[in-house]
Short mmCIF file of C-alpha atoms in Angstrom, two decimals:
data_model
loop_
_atom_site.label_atom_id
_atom_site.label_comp_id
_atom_site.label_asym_id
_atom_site.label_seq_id
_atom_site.Cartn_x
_atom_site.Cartn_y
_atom_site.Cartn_z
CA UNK N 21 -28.37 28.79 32.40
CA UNK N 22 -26.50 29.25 29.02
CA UNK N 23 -23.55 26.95 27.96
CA UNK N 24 -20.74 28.60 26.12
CA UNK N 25 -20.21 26.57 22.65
CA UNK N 26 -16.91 27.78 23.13
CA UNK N 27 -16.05 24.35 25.19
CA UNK N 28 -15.76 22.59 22.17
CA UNK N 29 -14.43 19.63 23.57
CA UNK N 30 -17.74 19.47 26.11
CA UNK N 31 -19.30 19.46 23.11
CA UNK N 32 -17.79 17.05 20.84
CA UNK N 33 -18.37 14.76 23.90
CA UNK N 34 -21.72 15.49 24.21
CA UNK N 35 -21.85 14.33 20.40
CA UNK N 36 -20.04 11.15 21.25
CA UNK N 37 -22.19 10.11 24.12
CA UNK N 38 -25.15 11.03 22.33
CA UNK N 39 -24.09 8.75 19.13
CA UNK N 40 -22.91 5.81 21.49
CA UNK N 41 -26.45 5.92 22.99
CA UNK N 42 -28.37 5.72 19.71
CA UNK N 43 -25.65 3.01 18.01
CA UNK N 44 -24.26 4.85 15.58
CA UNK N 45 -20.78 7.02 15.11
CA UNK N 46 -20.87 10.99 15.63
CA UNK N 47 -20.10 11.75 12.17
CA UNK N 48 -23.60 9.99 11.73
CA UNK N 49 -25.22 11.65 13.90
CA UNK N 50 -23.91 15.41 12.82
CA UNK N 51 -24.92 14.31 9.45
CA UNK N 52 -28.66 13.29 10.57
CA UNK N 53 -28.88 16.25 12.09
CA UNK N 54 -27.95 18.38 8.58
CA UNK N 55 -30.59 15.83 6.79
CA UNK N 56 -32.91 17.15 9.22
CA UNK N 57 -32.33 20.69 8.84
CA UNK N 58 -32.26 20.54 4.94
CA UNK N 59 -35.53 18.83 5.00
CA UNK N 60 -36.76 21.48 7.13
CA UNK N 61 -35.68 24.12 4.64
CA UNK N 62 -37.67 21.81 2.21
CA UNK N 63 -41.13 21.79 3.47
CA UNK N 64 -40.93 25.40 3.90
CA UNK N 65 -39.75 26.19 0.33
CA UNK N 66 -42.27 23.97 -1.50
CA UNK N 67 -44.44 25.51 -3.39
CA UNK N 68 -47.54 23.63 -6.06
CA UNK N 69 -47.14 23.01 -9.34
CA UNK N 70 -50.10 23.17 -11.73
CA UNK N 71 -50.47 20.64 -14.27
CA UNK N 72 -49.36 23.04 -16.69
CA UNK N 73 -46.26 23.96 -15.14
CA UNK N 74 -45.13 20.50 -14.98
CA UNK N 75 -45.80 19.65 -18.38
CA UNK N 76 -43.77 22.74 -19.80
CA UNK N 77 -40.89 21.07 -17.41
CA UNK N 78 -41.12 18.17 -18.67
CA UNK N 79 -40.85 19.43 -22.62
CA UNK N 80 -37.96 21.29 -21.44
CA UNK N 81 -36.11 18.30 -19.72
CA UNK N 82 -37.06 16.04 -22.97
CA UNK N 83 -35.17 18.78 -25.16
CA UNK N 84 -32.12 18.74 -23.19
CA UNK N 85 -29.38 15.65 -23.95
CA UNK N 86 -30.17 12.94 -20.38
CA UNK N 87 -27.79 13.82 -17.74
CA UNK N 88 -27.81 10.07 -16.79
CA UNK N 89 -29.00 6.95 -17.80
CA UNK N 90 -31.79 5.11 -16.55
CA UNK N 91 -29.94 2.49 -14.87
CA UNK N 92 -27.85 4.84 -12.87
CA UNK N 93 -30.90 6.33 -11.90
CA UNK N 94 -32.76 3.73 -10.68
CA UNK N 95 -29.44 3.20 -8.37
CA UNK N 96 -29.48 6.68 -7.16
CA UNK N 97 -33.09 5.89 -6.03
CA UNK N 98 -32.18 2.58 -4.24
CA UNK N 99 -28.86 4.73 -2.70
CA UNK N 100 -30.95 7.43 -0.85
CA UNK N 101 -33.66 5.26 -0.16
CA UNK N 102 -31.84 3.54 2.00
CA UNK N 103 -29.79 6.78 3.19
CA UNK N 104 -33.42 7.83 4.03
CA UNK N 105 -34.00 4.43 5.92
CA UNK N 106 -30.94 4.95 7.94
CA UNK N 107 -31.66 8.36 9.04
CA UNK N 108 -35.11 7.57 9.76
CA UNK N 109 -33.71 4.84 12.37
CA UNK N 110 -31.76 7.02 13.87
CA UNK N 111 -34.46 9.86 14.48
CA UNK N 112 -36.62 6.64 15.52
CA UNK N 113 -33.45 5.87 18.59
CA UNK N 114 -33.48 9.53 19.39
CA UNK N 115 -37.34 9.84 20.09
CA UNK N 116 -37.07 6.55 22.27
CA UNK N 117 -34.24 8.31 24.02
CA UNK N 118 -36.21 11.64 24.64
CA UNK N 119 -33.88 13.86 22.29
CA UNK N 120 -36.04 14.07 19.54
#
């Protein structure tokens, strides 16, 4: 039988108890959930690039004045790393859980 997403406040509760049961807050877990459809999109989208391709990407990024500077990218990497860590626990709670 089909649920009407109309009963928003079912389903912002549904979100809640969800969240509780995995540890984290439902903002968390709506946000999880985007992570997960964006890498979807992702994997479908990806296409090869030849060695050739890469190189003339490179030239053209080496041309153009850095957008940052080494240090702030290195903490970029560290900063979704770990936003990658944390959503990778939570999928982890939701597959022991059986909603996953």
């Amino acid at each position: 039988m089909a649920v009407s997403v109309r009963n928003s406040e079912g389903v912002r509760l549904l979100i809640e108890e969800v969240a509780k049961a995995v540890g984290v807050s439902p903002k968390e877990l709506l946000e999880y959930y985007e992570w997960k459809a964006n890498l979807e999109k992702l994997k479908k989208t990806r296409t090869k690039v030849t060695k050739e391709k890469a190189k003339k990407i490179i030239e053209e990024w080496s041309n153009e004045e850095p957008a940052m500077n080494e240090e702030d990218a290195v903490r970029l990497y560290y900063e979704a790393r770990e936003e990658i860590r944390k959503w990778q626990r939570i999928e982890k709670k939701l597959k022991e859980l059986g909603l996953e």
